[in-house]
Structure formats: structure tokens, C-alpha cells
Short mmCIF file of C-alpha atoms (C1' of nucleotides) in Angstrom, two decimals:
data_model
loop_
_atom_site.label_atom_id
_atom_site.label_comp_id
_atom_site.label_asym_id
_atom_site.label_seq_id
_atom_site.Cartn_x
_atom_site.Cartn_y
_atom_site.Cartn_z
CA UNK A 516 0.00 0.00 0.00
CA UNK A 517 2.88 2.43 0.76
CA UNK A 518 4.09 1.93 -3.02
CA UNK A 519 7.33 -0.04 -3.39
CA UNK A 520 7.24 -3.07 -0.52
CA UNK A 521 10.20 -4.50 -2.11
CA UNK A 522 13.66 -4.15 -0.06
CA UNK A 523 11.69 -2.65 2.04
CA UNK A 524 14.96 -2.63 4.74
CA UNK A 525 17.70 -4.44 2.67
CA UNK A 526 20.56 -2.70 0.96
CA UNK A 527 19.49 -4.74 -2.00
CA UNK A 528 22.35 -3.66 -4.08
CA UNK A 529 23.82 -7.97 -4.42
CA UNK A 530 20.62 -10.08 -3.70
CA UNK A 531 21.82 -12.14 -0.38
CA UNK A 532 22.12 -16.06 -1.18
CA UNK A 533 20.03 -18.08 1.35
CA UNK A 534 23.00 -18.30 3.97
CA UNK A 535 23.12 -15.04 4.20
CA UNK A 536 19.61 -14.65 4.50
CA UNK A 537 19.82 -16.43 7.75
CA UNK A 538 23.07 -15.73 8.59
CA UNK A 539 21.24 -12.08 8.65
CA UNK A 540 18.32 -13.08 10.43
CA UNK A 541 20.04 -14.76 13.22
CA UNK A 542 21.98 -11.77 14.28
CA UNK A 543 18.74 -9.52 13.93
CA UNK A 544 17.26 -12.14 16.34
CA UNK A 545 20.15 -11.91 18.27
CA UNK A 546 20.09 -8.47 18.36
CA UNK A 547 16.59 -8.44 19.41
CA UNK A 548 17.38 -11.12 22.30
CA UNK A 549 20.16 -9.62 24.21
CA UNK A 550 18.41 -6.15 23.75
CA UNK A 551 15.35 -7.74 25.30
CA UNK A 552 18.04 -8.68 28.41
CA UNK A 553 19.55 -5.81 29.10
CA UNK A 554 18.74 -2.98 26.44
CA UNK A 555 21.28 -1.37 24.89
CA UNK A 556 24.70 -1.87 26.85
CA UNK A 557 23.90 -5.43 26.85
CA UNK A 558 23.69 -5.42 22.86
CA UNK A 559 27.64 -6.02 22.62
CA UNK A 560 29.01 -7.01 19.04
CA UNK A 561 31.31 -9.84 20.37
CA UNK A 562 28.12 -11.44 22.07
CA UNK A 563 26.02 -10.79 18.79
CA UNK A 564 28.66 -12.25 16.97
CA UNK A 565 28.35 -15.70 19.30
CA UNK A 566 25.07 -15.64 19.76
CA UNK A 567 24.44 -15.39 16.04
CA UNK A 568 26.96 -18.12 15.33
CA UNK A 569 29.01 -15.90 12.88
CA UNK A 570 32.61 -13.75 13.46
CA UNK A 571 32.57 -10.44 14.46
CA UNK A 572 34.39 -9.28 11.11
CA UNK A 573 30.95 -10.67 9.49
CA UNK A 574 28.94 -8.90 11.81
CA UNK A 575 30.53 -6.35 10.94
CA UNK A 576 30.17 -6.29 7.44
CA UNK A 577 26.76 -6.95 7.95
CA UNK A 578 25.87 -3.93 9.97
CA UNK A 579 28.72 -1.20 10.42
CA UNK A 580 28.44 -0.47 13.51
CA UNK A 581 26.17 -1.11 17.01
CA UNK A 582 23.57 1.60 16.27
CA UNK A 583 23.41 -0.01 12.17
CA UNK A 584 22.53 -2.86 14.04
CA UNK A 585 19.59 -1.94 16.58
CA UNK A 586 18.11 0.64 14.05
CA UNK A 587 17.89 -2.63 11.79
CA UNK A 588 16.29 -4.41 14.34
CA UNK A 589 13.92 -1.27 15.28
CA UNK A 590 13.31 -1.74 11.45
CA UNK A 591 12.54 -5.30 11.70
CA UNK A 592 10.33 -5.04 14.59
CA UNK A 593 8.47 -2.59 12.99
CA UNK A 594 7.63 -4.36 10.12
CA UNK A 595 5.94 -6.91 12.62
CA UNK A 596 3.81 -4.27 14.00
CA UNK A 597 2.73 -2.57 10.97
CA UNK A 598 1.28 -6.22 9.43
CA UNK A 599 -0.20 -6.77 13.10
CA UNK A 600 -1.70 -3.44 12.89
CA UNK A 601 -3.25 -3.95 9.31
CA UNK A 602 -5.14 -6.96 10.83
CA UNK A 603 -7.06 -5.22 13.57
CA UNK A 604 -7.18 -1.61 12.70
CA UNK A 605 -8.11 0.78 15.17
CA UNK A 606 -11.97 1.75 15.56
CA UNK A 607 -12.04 5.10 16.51
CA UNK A 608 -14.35 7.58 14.44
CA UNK A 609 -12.02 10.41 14.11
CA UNK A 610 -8.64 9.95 12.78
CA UNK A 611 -7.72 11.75 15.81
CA UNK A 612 -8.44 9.43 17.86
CA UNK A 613 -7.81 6.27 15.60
CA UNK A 614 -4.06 7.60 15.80
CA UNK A 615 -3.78 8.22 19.53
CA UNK A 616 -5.53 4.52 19.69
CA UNK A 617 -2.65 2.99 17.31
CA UNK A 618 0.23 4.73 18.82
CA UNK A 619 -1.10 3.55 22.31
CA UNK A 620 -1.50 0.15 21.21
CA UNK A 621 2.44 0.27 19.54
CA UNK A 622 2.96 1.62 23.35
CA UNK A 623 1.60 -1.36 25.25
CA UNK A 624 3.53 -3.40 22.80
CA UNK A 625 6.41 -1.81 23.55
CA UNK A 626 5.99 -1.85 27.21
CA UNK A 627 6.09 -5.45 27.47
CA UNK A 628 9.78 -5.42 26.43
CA UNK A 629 10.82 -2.09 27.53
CA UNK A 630 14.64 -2.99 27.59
CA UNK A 631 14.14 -3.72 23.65
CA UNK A 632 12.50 -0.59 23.21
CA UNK A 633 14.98 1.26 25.27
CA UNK A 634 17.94 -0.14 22.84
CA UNK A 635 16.46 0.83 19.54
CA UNK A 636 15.03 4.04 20.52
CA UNK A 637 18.63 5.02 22.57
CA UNK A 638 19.92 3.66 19.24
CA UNK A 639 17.57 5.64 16.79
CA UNK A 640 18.24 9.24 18.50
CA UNK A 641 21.74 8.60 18.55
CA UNK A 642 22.36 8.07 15.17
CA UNK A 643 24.38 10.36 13.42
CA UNK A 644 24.31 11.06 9.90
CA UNK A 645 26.35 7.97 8.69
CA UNK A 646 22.95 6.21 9.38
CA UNK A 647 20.57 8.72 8.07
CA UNK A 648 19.27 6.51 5.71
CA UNK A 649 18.41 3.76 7.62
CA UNK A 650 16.58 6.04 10.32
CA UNK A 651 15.27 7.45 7.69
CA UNK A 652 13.36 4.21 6.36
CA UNK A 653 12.40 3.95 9.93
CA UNK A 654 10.59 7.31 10.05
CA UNK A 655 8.75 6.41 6.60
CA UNK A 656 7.95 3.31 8.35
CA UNK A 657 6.04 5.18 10.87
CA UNK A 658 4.57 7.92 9.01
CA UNK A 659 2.52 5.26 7.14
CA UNK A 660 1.55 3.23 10.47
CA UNK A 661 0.02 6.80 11.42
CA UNK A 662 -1.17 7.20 7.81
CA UNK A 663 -2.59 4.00 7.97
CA UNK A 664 -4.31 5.15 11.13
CA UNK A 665 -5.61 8.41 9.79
CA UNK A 666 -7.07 6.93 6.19
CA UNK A 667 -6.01 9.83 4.64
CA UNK A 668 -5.08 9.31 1.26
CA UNK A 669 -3.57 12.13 -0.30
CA UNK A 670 -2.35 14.55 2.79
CA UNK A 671 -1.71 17.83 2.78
CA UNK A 672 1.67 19.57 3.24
CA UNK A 673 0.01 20.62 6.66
CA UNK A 674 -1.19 17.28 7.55
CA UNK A 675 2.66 15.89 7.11
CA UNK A 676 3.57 18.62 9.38
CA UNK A 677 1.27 17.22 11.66
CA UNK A 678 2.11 13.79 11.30
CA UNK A 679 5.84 14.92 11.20
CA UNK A 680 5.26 16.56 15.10
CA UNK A 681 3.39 13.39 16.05
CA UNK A 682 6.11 10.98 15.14
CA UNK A 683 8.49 13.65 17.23
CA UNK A 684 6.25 13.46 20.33
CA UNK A 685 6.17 10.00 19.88
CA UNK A 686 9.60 9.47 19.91
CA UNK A 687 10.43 11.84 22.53
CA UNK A 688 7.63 10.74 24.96
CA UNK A 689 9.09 7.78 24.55
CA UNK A 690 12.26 7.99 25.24
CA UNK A 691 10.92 10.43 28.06
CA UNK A 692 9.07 7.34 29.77
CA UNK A 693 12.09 4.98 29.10
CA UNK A 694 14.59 7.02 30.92
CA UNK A 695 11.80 7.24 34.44
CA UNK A 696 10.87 10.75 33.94
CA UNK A 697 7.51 10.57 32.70
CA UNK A 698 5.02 8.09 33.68
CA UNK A 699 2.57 5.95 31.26
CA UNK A 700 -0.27 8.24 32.14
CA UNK A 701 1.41 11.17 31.41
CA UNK A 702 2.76 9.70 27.96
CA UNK A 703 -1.12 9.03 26.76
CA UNK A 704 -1.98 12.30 27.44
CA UNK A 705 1.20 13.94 25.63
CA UNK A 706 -0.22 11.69 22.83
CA UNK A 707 -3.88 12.45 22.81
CA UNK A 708 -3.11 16.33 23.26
CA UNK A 709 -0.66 16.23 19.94
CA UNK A 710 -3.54 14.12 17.84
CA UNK A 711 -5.31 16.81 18.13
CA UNK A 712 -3.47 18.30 15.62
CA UNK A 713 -4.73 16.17 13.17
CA UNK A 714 -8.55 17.55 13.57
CA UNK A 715 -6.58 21.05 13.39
CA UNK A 716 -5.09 20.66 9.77
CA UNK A 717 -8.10 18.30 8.21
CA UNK A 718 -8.34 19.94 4.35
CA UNK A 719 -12.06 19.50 4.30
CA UNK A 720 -12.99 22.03 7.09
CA UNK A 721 -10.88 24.11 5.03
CA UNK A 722 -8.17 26.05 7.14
CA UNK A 723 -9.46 25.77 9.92
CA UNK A 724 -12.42 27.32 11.85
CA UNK A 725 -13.18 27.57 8.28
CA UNK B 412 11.87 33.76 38.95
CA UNK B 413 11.35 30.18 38.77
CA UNK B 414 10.48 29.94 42.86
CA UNK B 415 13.96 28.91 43.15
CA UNK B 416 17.01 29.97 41.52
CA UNK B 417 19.84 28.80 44.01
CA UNK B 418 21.72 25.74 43.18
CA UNK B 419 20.18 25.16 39.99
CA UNK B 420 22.53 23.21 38.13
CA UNK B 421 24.83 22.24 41.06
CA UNK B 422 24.91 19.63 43.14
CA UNK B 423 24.76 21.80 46.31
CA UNK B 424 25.61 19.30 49.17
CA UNK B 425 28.79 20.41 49.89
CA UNK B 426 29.46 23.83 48.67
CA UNK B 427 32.38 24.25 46.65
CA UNK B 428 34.84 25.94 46.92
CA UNK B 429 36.16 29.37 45.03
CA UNK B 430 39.29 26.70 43.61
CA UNK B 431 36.48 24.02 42.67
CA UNK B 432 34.01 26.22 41.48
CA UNK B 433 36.74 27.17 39.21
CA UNK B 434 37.90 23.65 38.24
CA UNK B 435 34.19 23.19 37.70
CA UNK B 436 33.92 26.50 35.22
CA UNK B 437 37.67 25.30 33.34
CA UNK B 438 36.14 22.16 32.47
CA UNK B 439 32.65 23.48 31.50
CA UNK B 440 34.45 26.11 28.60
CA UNK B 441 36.67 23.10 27.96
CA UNK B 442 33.93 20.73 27.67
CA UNK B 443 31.79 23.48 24.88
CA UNK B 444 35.02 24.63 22.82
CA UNK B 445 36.01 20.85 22.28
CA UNK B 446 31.95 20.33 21.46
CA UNK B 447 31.92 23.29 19.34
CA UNK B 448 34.81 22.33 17.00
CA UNK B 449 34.24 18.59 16.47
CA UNK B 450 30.61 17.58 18.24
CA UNK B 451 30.06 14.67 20.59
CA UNK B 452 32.82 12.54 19.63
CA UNK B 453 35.60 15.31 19.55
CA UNK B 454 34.80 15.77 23.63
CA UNK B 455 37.21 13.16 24.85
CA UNK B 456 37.15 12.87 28.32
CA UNK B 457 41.26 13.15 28.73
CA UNK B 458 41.02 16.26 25.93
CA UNK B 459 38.31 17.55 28.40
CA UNK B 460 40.36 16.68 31.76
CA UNK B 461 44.04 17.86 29.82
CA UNK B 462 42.31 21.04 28.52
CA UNK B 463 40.94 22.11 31.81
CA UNK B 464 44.03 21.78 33.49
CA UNK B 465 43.14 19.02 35.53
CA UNK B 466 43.94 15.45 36.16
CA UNK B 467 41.53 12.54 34.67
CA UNK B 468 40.43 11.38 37.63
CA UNK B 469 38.46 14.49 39.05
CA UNK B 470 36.92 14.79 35.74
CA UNK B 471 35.22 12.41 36.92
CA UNK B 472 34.83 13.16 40.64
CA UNK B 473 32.57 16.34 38.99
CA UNK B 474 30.88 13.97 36.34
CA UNK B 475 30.50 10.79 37.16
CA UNK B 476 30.21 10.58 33.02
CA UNK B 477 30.57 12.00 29.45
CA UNK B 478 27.18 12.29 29.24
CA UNK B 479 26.61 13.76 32.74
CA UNK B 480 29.48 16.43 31.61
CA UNK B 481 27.57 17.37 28.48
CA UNK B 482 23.80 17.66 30.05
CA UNK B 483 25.22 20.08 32.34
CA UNK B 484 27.23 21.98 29.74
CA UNK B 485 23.61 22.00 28.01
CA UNK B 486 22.53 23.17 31.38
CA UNK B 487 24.81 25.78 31.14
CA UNK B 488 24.37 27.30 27.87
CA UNK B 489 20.58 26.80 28.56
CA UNK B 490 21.19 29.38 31.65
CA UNK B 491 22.61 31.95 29.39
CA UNK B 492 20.43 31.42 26.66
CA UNK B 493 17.35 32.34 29.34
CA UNK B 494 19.05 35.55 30.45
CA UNK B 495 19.34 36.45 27.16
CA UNK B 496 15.93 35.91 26.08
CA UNK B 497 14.85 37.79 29.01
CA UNK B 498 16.56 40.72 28.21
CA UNK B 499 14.93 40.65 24.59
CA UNK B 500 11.54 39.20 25.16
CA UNK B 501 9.27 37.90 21.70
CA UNK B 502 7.45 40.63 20.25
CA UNK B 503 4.61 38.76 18.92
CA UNK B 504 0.86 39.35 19.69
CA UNK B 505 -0.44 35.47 20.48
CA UNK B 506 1.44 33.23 22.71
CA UNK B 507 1.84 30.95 20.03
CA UNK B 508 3.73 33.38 18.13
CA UNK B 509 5.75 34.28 20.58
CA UNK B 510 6.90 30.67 21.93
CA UNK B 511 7.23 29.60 18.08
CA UNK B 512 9.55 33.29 17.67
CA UNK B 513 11.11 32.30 21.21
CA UNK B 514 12.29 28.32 19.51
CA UNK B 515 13.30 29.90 16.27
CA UNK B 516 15.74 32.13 18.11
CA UNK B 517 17.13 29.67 19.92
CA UNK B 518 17.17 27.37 16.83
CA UNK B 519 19.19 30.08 15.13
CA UNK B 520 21.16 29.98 17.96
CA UNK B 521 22.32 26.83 18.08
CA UNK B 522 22.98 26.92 14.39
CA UNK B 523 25.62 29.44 15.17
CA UNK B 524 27.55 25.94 16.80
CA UNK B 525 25.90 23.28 15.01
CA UNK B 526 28.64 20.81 16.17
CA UNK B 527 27.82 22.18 20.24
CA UNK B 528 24.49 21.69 19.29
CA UNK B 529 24.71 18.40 18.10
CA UNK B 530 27.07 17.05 21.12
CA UNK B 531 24.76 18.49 24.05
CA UNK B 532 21.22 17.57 22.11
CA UNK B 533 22.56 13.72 21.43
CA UNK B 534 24.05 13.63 25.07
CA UNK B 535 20.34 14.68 25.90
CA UNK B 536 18.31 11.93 24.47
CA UNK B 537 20.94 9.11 24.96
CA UNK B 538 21.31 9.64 28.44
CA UNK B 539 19.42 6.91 30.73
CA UNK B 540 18.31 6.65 34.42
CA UNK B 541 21.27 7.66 35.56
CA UNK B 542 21.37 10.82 34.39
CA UNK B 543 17.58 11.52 34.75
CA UNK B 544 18.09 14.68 37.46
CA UNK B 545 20.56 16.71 35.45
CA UNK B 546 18.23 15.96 32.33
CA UNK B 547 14.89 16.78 34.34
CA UNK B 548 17.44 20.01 35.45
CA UNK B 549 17.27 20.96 31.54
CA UNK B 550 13.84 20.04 30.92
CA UNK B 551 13.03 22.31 33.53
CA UNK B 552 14.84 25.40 31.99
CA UNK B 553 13.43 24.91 28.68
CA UNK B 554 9.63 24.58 30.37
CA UNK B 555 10.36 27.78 32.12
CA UNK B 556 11.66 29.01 28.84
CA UNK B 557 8.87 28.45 27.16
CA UNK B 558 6.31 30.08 30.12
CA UNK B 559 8.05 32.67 29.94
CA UNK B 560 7.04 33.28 26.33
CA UNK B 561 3.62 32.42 26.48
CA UNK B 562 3.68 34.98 29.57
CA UNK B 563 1.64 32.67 31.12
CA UNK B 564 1.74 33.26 34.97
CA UNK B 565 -0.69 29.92 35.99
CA UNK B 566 -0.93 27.35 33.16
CA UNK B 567 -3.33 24.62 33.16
CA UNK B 568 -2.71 20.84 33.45
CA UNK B 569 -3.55 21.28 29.19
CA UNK B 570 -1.33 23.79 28.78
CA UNK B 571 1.56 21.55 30.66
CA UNK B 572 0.66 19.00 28.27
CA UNK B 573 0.52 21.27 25.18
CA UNK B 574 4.76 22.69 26.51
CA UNK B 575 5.73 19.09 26.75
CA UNK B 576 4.59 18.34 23.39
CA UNK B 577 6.34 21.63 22.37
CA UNK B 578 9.57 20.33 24.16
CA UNK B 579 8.96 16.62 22.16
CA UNK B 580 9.06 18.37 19.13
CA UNK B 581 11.86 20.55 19.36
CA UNK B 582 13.69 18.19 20.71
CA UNK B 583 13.45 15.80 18.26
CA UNK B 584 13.11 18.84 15.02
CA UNK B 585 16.51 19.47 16.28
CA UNK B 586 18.18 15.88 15.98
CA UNK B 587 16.16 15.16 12.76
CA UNK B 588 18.17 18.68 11.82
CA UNK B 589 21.01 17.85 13.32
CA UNK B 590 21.43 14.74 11.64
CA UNK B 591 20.83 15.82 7.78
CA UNK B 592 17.48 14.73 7.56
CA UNK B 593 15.12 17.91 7.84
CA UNK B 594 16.01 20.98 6.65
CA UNK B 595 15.81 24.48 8.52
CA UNK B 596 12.42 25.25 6.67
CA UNK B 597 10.88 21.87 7.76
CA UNK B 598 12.26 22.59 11.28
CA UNK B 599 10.21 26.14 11.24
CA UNK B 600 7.31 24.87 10.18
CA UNK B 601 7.02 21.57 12.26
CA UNK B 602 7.39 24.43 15.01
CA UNK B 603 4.80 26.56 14.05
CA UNK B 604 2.39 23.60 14.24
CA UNK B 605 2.85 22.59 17.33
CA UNK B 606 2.84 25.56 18.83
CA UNK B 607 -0.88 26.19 17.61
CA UNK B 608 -1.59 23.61 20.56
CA UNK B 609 -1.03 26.81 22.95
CA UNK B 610 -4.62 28.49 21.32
CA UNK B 611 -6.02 25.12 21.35
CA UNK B 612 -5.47 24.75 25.48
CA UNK B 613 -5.90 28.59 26.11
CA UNK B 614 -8.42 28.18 29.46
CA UNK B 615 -9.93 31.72 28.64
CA UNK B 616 -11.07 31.28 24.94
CA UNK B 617 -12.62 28.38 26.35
CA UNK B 618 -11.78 24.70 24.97
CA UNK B 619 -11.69 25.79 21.37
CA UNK B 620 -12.37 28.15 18.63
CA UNK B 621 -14.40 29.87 21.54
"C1'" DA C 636 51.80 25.05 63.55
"C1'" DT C 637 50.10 20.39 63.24
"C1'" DC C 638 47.25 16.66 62.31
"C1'" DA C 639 43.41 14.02 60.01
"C1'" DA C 640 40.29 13.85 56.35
"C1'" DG C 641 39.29 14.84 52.12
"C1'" DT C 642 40.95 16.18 47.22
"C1'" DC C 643 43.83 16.15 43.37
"C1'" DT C 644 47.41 14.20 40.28
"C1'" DG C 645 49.56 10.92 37.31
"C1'" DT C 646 49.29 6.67 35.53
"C1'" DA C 647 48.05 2.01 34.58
"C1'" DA C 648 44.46 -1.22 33.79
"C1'" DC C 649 40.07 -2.77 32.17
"C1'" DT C 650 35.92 -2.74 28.94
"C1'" DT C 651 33.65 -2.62 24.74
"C1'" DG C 652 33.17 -0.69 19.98
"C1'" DT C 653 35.80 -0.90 15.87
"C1'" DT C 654 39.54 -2.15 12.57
"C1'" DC C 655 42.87 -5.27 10.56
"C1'" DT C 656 45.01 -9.51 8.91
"C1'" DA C 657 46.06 -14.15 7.49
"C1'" DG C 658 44.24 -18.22 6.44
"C1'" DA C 659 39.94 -21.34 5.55
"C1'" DT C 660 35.39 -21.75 2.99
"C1'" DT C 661 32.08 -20.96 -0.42
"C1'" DA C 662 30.01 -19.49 -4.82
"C1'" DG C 663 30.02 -19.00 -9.51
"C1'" DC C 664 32.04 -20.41 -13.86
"C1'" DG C 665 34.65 -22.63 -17.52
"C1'" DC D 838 36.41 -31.00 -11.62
"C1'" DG D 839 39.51 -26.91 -10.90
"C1'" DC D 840 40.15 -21.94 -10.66
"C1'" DT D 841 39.29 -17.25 -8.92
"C1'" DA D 842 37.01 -13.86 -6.41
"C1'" DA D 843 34.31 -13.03 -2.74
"C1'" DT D 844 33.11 -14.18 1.82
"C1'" DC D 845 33.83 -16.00 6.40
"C1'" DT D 846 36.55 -17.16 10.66
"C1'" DA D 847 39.57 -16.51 14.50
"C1'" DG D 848 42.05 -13.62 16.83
"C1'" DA D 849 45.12 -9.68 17.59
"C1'" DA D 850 45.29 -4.81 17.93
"C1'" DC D 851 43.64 -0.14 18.66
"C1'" DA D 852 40.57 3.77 20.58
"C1'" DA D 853 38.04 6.03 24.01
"C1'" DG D 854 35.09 5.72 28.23
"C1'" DT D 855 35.65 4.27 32.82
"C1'" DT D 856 37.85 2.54 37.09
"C1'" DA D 857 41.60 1.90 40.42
"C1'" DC D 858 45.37 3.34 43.18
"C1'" DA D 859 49.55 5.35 45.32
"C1'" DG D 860 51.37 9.42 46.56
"C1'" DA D 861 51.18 14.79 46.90
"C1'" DC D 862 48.43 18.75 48.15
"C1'" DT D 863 44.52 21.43 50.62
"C1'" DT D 864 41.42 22.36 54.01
"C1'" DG D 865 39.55 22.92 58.48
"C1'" DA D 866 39.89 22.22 63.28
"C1'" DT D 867 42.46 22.25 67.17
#
DNA sequence: ATCAAGTCTGTAACTTGTTCTAGATTAGCG
DNA sequence: CGCTAATCTAGAACAAGTTACAGACTTGAT
């Protein structure tokens, strides 16, 4: 639906042969497990290496560096969630509230394995530009979960905006919450207050107030 | 202002003395000219320590950690930043002008050390539980920042909600900056839609478009 | 002025991300 | 099959954050 679902997260440049399809996969589940452990200090390339079953010069070439690696996995992981999400969509009647009811539901998700989410969002903020495109996929990822959400079609530049200030709260409140400083409560209503952006920059009650 | 302005970024158990608060000051500037030429990875803790004139180990008695050092160098330049704005307050007619004027200030600002920028701003959102005083510390300034341009004197739980967002966003506008992957003009304009959440929670308008 | 407690210095060691290298394996091709 | 290039492995080596420690210096109280 978002156009191209082909190499959606791979480099795709040389098509991997089946080996190193899995060879992939295993450290992305490896990744995934240790982060699930400890979050992101326990995510250490030597044990990725082991735990995948592969060197840590192949590791390496596989994903340059430690924050390659979890923003990969907060790729993967994402991809999970977006199919989930397809199956049950959210209910609400405004997209307002469809899109505080879909980020909500990604937050329970997340809660139940908060050292995970802890590594890949430490890992997505911290990226520098060397993995700007990556994070990058990663933020088009999410722009069409809350897309999906909305059931706009063709948005505005405004309603990007908005969508564009919701995936920053998002992130932030997030990361806000991970780090003990905000509690669950307080996250939802961050959330619900910035969705109501969306009802702010709708196109068909013209500017707004009309 | 702010109910209490001693001790505001120190740790204030045992005062220090004039030769500490000194040592603390050396390795402050140190800590923001290394920042400023070559970002977050050019502060090197034994640049920092041999820079201030000090020996590697109290470094480290006066942050416990890189990160610790560069939150309260943000702290710092946050402090400044506030007197400054004070002295020149926004212009604008609506609150929401005036907080959006207020973060496009700063924002031009910080562009003036984009590498600073970059080094306190990452430090920021990677820092975990440890850290979560000195960060609340910042968040605090740039709430109070923010109040200050709305000029509101006794903002509701709504409003709160609304600055957090506003905080979210810039936050995360900046490192999407920061890292190559939104230009200035998305920055401004991402801004300027979150900060139409201040009319939306104004309490005397009532709840909206009055 | 002197003593005890607390600080600071210089330096080495340890940890974990990252790079490098030499040799083994694998994949594709004639 | 037999060759060549690419890939993989094992392990050493290096970089920067962090910790540890012995000895010198300061501070504050007597």
C-alpha cells in the first residue's frame, strides 16, 4: 500500500544467497534477544557475533556499527507491528483518535519489552548522519503506520507537518518514559493532546475554523 | 523567577569551593570549545580533563560521566540562553507566536555551533536513568523558557501538556536537523504547528475556537 | 603550627566498539 | 572438476570511556 514493498529494509544492491539470508536473520534475532536482556549496553558485538553463530568481522560487514545494528532491528520489529496493525485496525471515528488509539497500542507493545524498546530508541536518536538513511526508512515506516491510522489518502503539506510533530512526540515521549521521567499516564496524554493536531489541519474544514 | 534559583545546576551538598568552582567552570568552557569544534565525539574525556588543566580522575569526581558532563554543559548554555531571552523578550501578539519566535531564536542559535548543538542535544536523548536529574534540570529550563514566552503566569494541566509536546518536538526537530534529515524550513514549520496547541489549550477562549 | 580527612594528580588497567590480517570456505564459472 | 574472487573465521590490535590506586596537596579544626 505504501508503493514499493520490495527491499523494504535491505541494501538490496547484491541479492543475499540463502545463507546469508539467515546468517542475517540470526543476528537480527540476536540483536533483538540480548536487547530484550539488558537494552542497549547489553547489545555487545562480540556477544552478537556468538550468539548469532558468525565472526565479528561478518557482523561487521553486515551492519557497520552497534547503532546499524539496533536501528535494523527497530526496522525489523516494525515491520511486525505494521502487518499486526493492518489486521485489527483501530476503531475510533475520528482519525484523531484512531491515531492516539494505534500509537497507544504500539505503546503497550512496547511496554512489554521495555529494555528492547529502550535499545532501539537510545539507538535511533543517537544516530548520526552515517545512518541517516536507515533512520530514515524507519521514520517512513512510521509515518505510514500513522497514515494507515488516519485513512487519509492524499495529505496535505500541513497534515505531514502534523504527522511529522506526532512521530516527534512520539519518539520523545518515549524515550521520556524509558529514561523514568515521565510516567505511562502522562505519555497518553502527551499523545492524545498532539492528535489533536490532526482535527486542526483536516483539508475539508478548510483552514481551519473555516 | 522560577520559585527557586539557588543551586540550579549544582549539586549543592557540599558547597564548593572558590578553587572548585573554578575547576568546575575550566572544564565546563573546555567541555563546549572541544563540542563546538568537532561535536560529541571530539569531547574526549582526557582532551576535556588535559584542557581544563586538571587530572583525569576528578573529571570524573565532577561527572560521574561524558554524558553527565555534556547535560550540564547544556545546562549551562541553557542558563545563558534564558538571560538572554529575558533581556529581549518575543514581540509577537499570540502566545503561540511568541513561543514559536522564542524556539526559532534559539534554533538560530544553536545553528551558530551546530557541532555544540549536536554534542549536548545527542548527550540529551541518549542519556538513561542515571542521568535523569541533570536531564529533568534541563527540561526544567526549557519549560520555564517556554512560560516565559507564552507569559503565562498559571498554566493549566492542558497547557503543561501542550509545553511538553512543544519540548517533544523541538527536541526531536533538532536531531532530525542535526542529523541531515530535515532541513531548517521543515524545522520552522514543524514548530509553528505545534505551537498552535497553545490556542487550542488557552483556558480563557474556552476549549476551542471559543 | 600540626594533624586528620578529604581532594587532586599521574598513571596504569580494564571494557567494549571498531579495525585489521592471514588463512579457511564458499560461490560462480569454464 | 579446478580456478578465482568473494566471503567468512579466528584472533590480535587499537581507541576512548571508565575505574583503580599510590602518593602529593589542601582544608579545616584544634
Amino acid at each position: 500500500m505504501t508503493a514499493d514493498n520490495r527491499a523494504d529494509h535491505r541494501p538490496a544492491s547484491p541479492p543475499l544467497t540463502e545463507r546469508q539470508e539467515a546468517r542475517r536473520r540470526r543476528i537480527l534475532n540476536a540483536s533483538a534477544q540480548l536487547a530484550a536482556r539488558g537494552g542497549f549496553d547489553a547489545v555487545q558485538m562480540r556477544e552478537v557475533a556468538e550468539a548469532a553463530g558468525v565472526a565479528l568481522g561478518t557482523l561487521y560487514r553486515y551492519f557497520p556499527s552497534k547503532i546499524h545494528l539496533l536501528v535494523a532491528t527497530m526496522q525489523d520489529q516494525l515491520q511486525h507491528l505494521h502487518t499486526t496493525l493492518r489486521k485489527r485496525p483501530p476503531a475510533g471515528a475520528d482519525p484523531s483518535e484512531r491515531v492516539a488509539e494505534t500509537l497507544m497500542r504500539t505503546f503497550r507493545a512496547l511496554q512489554r519489552e521495555p529494555q528492547l524498546a529502550d535499545a532501539m530508541v537510545r539507538a535511533l536518536t543517537f544516530a548520526d548522519r552515517s545512518v541517516s538513511p536507515e533512520v530514515d526508512t524507519v521514520s517512513r515506516l512510521t509515518t505510514a503506520i500513522i497514515l494507515d491510522a488516519m485513512g487519509t489518502e492524499h495529505p496535505t503539506p500541513e497534515q505531514l507537518s502534523a504527522v511529522r510533530v506526532i512521530e516527534h512526540t512520539w519518539h520523545s515521549a518515549l524515550i521520556t518514559w524509558l529514561s523514568g521521567r515521565a510516567s505511562i499516564a502522562q505519555v497518553k496524554i502527551d499523545i492524545e493532546t498532539v492528535c489533536r493536531l490532526i482535527d486542526l489541519t483536516a483539508p475539508e474544514t478548510g483552514d481551519r475554523r473555516a
